[in-house]
CSV table of C-alpha atoms in Angstrom, one decimal:
chain,number,residue,atom,x,y,z
A,1,GLU,CA,0.0,0.0,0.0
A,2,TYR,CA,3.0,2.4,0.4
A,3,ALA,CA,4.5,1.5,-3.0
A,4,GLY,CA,4.0,5.0,-4.3
A,5,CYS,CA,5.8,6.8,-1.4
A,6,SER,CA,9.0,8.6,-2.5
A,7,GLY,CA,10.8,8.9,0.9
A,8,THR,CA,10.9,8.0,4.5
A,9,LEU,CA,8.3,9.8,6.6
A,10,TRP,CA,9.7,8.8,10.0
A,11,GLU,CA,12.4,6.6,11.5
A,12,GLN,CA,12.6,4.9,14.8
A,13,VAL,CA,15.9,4.9,16.7
A,14,VAL,CA,16.4,3.2,20.0
A,15,SER,CA,19.5,4.0,22.1
A,16,GLN,CA,20.5,3.8,25.7
A,17,VAL,CA,21.4,7.2,27.3
A,18,LYS,CA,23.8,7.1,30.3
A,19,GLY,CA,23.3,9.5,33.1
A,20,TYR,CA,23.7,10.0,36.8
A,21,ASP,CA,21.4,9.7,39.7
A,22,ILE,CA,21.4,13.4,40.7
A,23,THR,CA,18.6,13.4,43.2
A,24,PRO,CA,19.9,15.4,46.2
A,25,PRO,CA,20.5,12.7,48.8
A,26,GLU,CA,19.9,13.5,52.5
A,27,LEU,CA,19.2,17.2,51.8
A,28,ALA,CA,15.5,17.0,52.6
A,29,GLY,CA,14.7,17.1,48.9
A,30,TRP,CA,16.0,20.6,48.2
A,31,SER,CA,18.5,21.5,45.5
A,32,LEU,CA,20.4,24.7,44.7
A,33,SER,CA,18.0,25.7,41.9
A,34,LEU,CA,15.8,24.1,39.3
A,35,HIS,CA,18.9,23.5,37.1
A,36,HIS,CA,21.5,22.6,39.7
A,37,VAL,CA,21.7,19.7,42.1
A,38,TYR,CA,24.2,19.0,45.0
A,39,ASP,CA,25.3,15.5,45.8
A,40,ASN,CA,26.7,15.7,49.3
A,41,LYS,CA,28.0,12.2,49.4
A,42,GLN,CA,30.4,12.8,46.5
A,43,GLY,CA,30.8,16.5,47.0
A,44,ILE,CA,29.7,17.5,43.5
A,45,VAL,CA,27.4,20.3,42.2
A,46,TYR,CA,25.8,19.2,38.9
A,47,LYS,CA,25.1,22.4,37.0
A,48,GLY,CA,22.4,22.7,34.5
A,49,THR,CA,25.0,23.7,31.9
A,50,GLY,CA,26.5,20.2,32.0
A,51,SER,CA,29.5,21.3,34.0
A,52,ASN,CA,30.3,20.1,37.5
A,53,ILE,CA,31.9,21.7,40.6
A,54,TYR,CA,33.8,19.3,42.8
A,55,THR,CA,33.5,20.6,46.3
A,56,ALA,CA,35.3,17.7,47.9
A,57,ASP,CA,38.5,18.9,46.3
A,58,ARG,CA,38.3,22.3,48.0
A,59,PRO,CA,39.4,22.9,51.6
A,60,ALA,CA,36.8,23.3,54.2
A,61,ILE,CA,36.3,26.9,55.3
A,62,ILE,CA,35.2,27.1,58.8
A,63,SER,CA,35.8,29.9,61.2
A,64,THR,CA,34.7,30.7,64.8
A,65,VAL,CA,32.0,33.3,64.9
A,66,MET,CA,31.6,33.4,68.7
A,67,GLY,CA,33.2,31.6,71.7
A,68,THR,CA,36.6,31.0,73.1
A,69,GLY,CA,36.2,27.3,73.9
A,70,HIS,CA,35.8,28.1,77.6
A,71,ARG,CA,32.5,28.3,79.5
A,72,ARG,CA,31.1,31.6,80.8
A,73,ASP,CA,29.6,32.0,84.2
A,74,SER,CA,25.8,31.9,84.5
A,75,SER,CA,25.6,35.7,85.4
A,76,CYS,CA,27.1,36.5,82.0
A,77,ALA,CA,29.6,39.0,83.4
A,78,GLY,CA,31.8,40.3,80.6
A,79,CYS,CA,29.4,39.0,77.9
A,80,GLU,CA,29.6,42.2,75.7
A,81,GLY,CA,32.4,43.0,73.3
A,82,LYS,CA,33.9,41.3,70.2
A,83,ALA,CA,32.1,38.0,69.6
A,84,THR,CA,35.3,35.9,69.1
A,85,GLY,CA,36.5,36.9,72.5
A,86,ARG,CA,33.2,36.2,74.4
A,87,LYS,CA,32.6,32.9,76.2
A,88,LEU,CA,29.5,30.7,75.8
A,89,LEU,CA,27.8,28.7,78.5
A,90,SER,CA,25.5,26.4,76.4
A,91,PRO,CA,24.4,27.6,73.0
A,92,MET,CA,20.8,26.4,72.4
A,93,ALA,CA,19.4,28.3,69.5
A,94,LEU,CA,20.4,30.4,66.5
A,95,ALA,CA,18.6,32.8,64.3
A,96,ALA,CA,19.8,35.1,61.5
A,97,GLY,CA,18.6,38.7,61.4
A,98,ASN,CA,17.7,40.5,58.1
A,99,ASP,CA,20.4,43.1,58.7
A,100,GLY,CA,23.2,40.6,58.8
A,101,SER,CA,23.2,40.1,62.6
A,102,MET,CA,23.0,36.7,64.3
A,103,TYR,CA,21.1,35.9,67.4
A,104,VAL,CA,22.5,33.3,69.8
A,105,GLY,CA,20.4,31.7,72.5
A,106,ASP,CA,23.1,30.9,75.1
A,107,PHE,CA,21.4,29.1,78.0
A,108,ASN,CA,19.7,31.9,79.9
A,109,TYR,CA,20.6,34.8,77.7
A,110,VAL,CA,19.7,35.8,74.1
A,111,ARG,CA,22.7,37.6,72.6
A,112,ARG,CA,23.0,39.5,69.3
A,113,ILE,CA,26.1,39.5,67.2
A,114,GLU,CA,25.9,42.7,65.3
A,115,PRO,CA,27.3,42.9,61.7
A,116,ASP,CA,30.4,44.6,63.0
A,117,GLY,CA,31.2,41.6,65.3
A,118,ASN,CA,30.1,43.1,68.6
A,119,VAL,CA,27.9,41.2,71.0
A,120,VAL,CA,24.9,42.8,72.8
A,121,THR,CA,22.7,40.9,75.3
A,122,ILE,CA,19.1,41.3,74.2
A,123,MET,CA,17.1,39.4,76.9
A,124,LYS,CA,17.3,37.0,79.8
A,125,ILE,CA,15.3,33.8,79.8
A,126,ARG,CA,13.7,33.5,83.2
A,127,SER,CA,12.9,29.8,83.3
A,128,ASP,CA,14.8,28.0,86.1
A,129,PRO,CA,16.6,26.1,84.7
A,130,PRO,CA,16.2,27.3,81.1
A,131,GLN,CA,14.9,24.6,78.9
A,132,LYS,CA,15.3,24.2,75.1
A,133,TYR,CA,13.9,27.2,73.3
A,134,TYR,CA,13.7,28.3,69.7
A,135,MET,CA,14.2,31.7,68.0
A,136,ALA,CA,12.9,33.1,64.7
A,137,VAL,CA,13.3,36.5,63.0
A,138,ASP,CA,10.5,38.0,61.0
A,139,PRO,CA,12.2,38.6,57.6
A,140,LEU,CA,10.1,41.7,56.8
A,141,GLN,CA,10.2,43.5,60.1
A,142,GLY,CA,13.3,42.1,61.6
A,143,THR,CA,11.5,41.3,64.9
A,144,LEU,CA,13.0,38.6,67.1
A,145,TYR,CA,10.6,35.9,68.5
A,146,VAL,CA,11.7,33.5,71.3
A,147,SER,CA,9.6,30.5,72.4
A,148,ASP,CA,9.8,29.5,76.1
A,149,ARG,CA,8.6,25.9,76.6
A,150,SER,CA,8.5,26.1,80.4
A,151,SER,CA,6.2,29.1,80.5
A,152,HIS,CA,4.2,28.1,77.4
A,153,GLN,CA,4.8,31.5,75.9
A,154,ILE,CA,6.3,33.2,72.8
A,155,TYR,CA,8.2,36.5,73.5
A,156,ARG,CA,8.7,39.3,71.0
A,157,ALA,CA,11.8,41.5,71.6
A,158,LYS,CA,10.6,45.1,72.0
A,159,SER,CA,13.9,46.5,70.9
A,160,LEU,CA,17.1,45.0,69.4
A,161,THR,CA,19.2,48.1,69.9
A,162,ASN,CA,19.9,50.3,72.8
A,163,ILE,CA,19.3,47.6,75.4
A,164,ARG,CA,19.6,49.0,78.9
A,165,ASN,CA,19.0,46.1,81.2
A,166,PRO,CA,18.3,42.7,79.7
A,167,ASP,CA,17.6,41.2,83.2
A,168,ARG,CA,14.3,43.1,83.4
């Protein structure tokens, strides 16, 4: 029935395409973007352009943001100043501010590391003894929220600058 056809209309080709399993393992299902995927087991970023970045070949870059390796006393005497020179008692929670600051929940005190590296105590957690608590920063307003499990309350910091007495 196709005797009068002058050419091929279609052709079927079957081939095997090799590839990589680039699902991001153990990263809670997230990837760097729609076109890039990170494989933390092998230390490779598979880019959508077909190129790869081998992170395992690069040296780890870790630096201390706060703490000396020694414990502070519970009254937090001498807690203000440059972050790298301040002691920590028991860091329990972290939150990032929208201005580049970092909030450190250090046992019974919440402390703010300002973008210039100075530490300011924001508030004192009154639970005795302080239990695990969590912190979050509103990304639009920059407001700090702290949950207190023992009192069943969530606190909002009234001010993050010009703190006079965090014990009150």
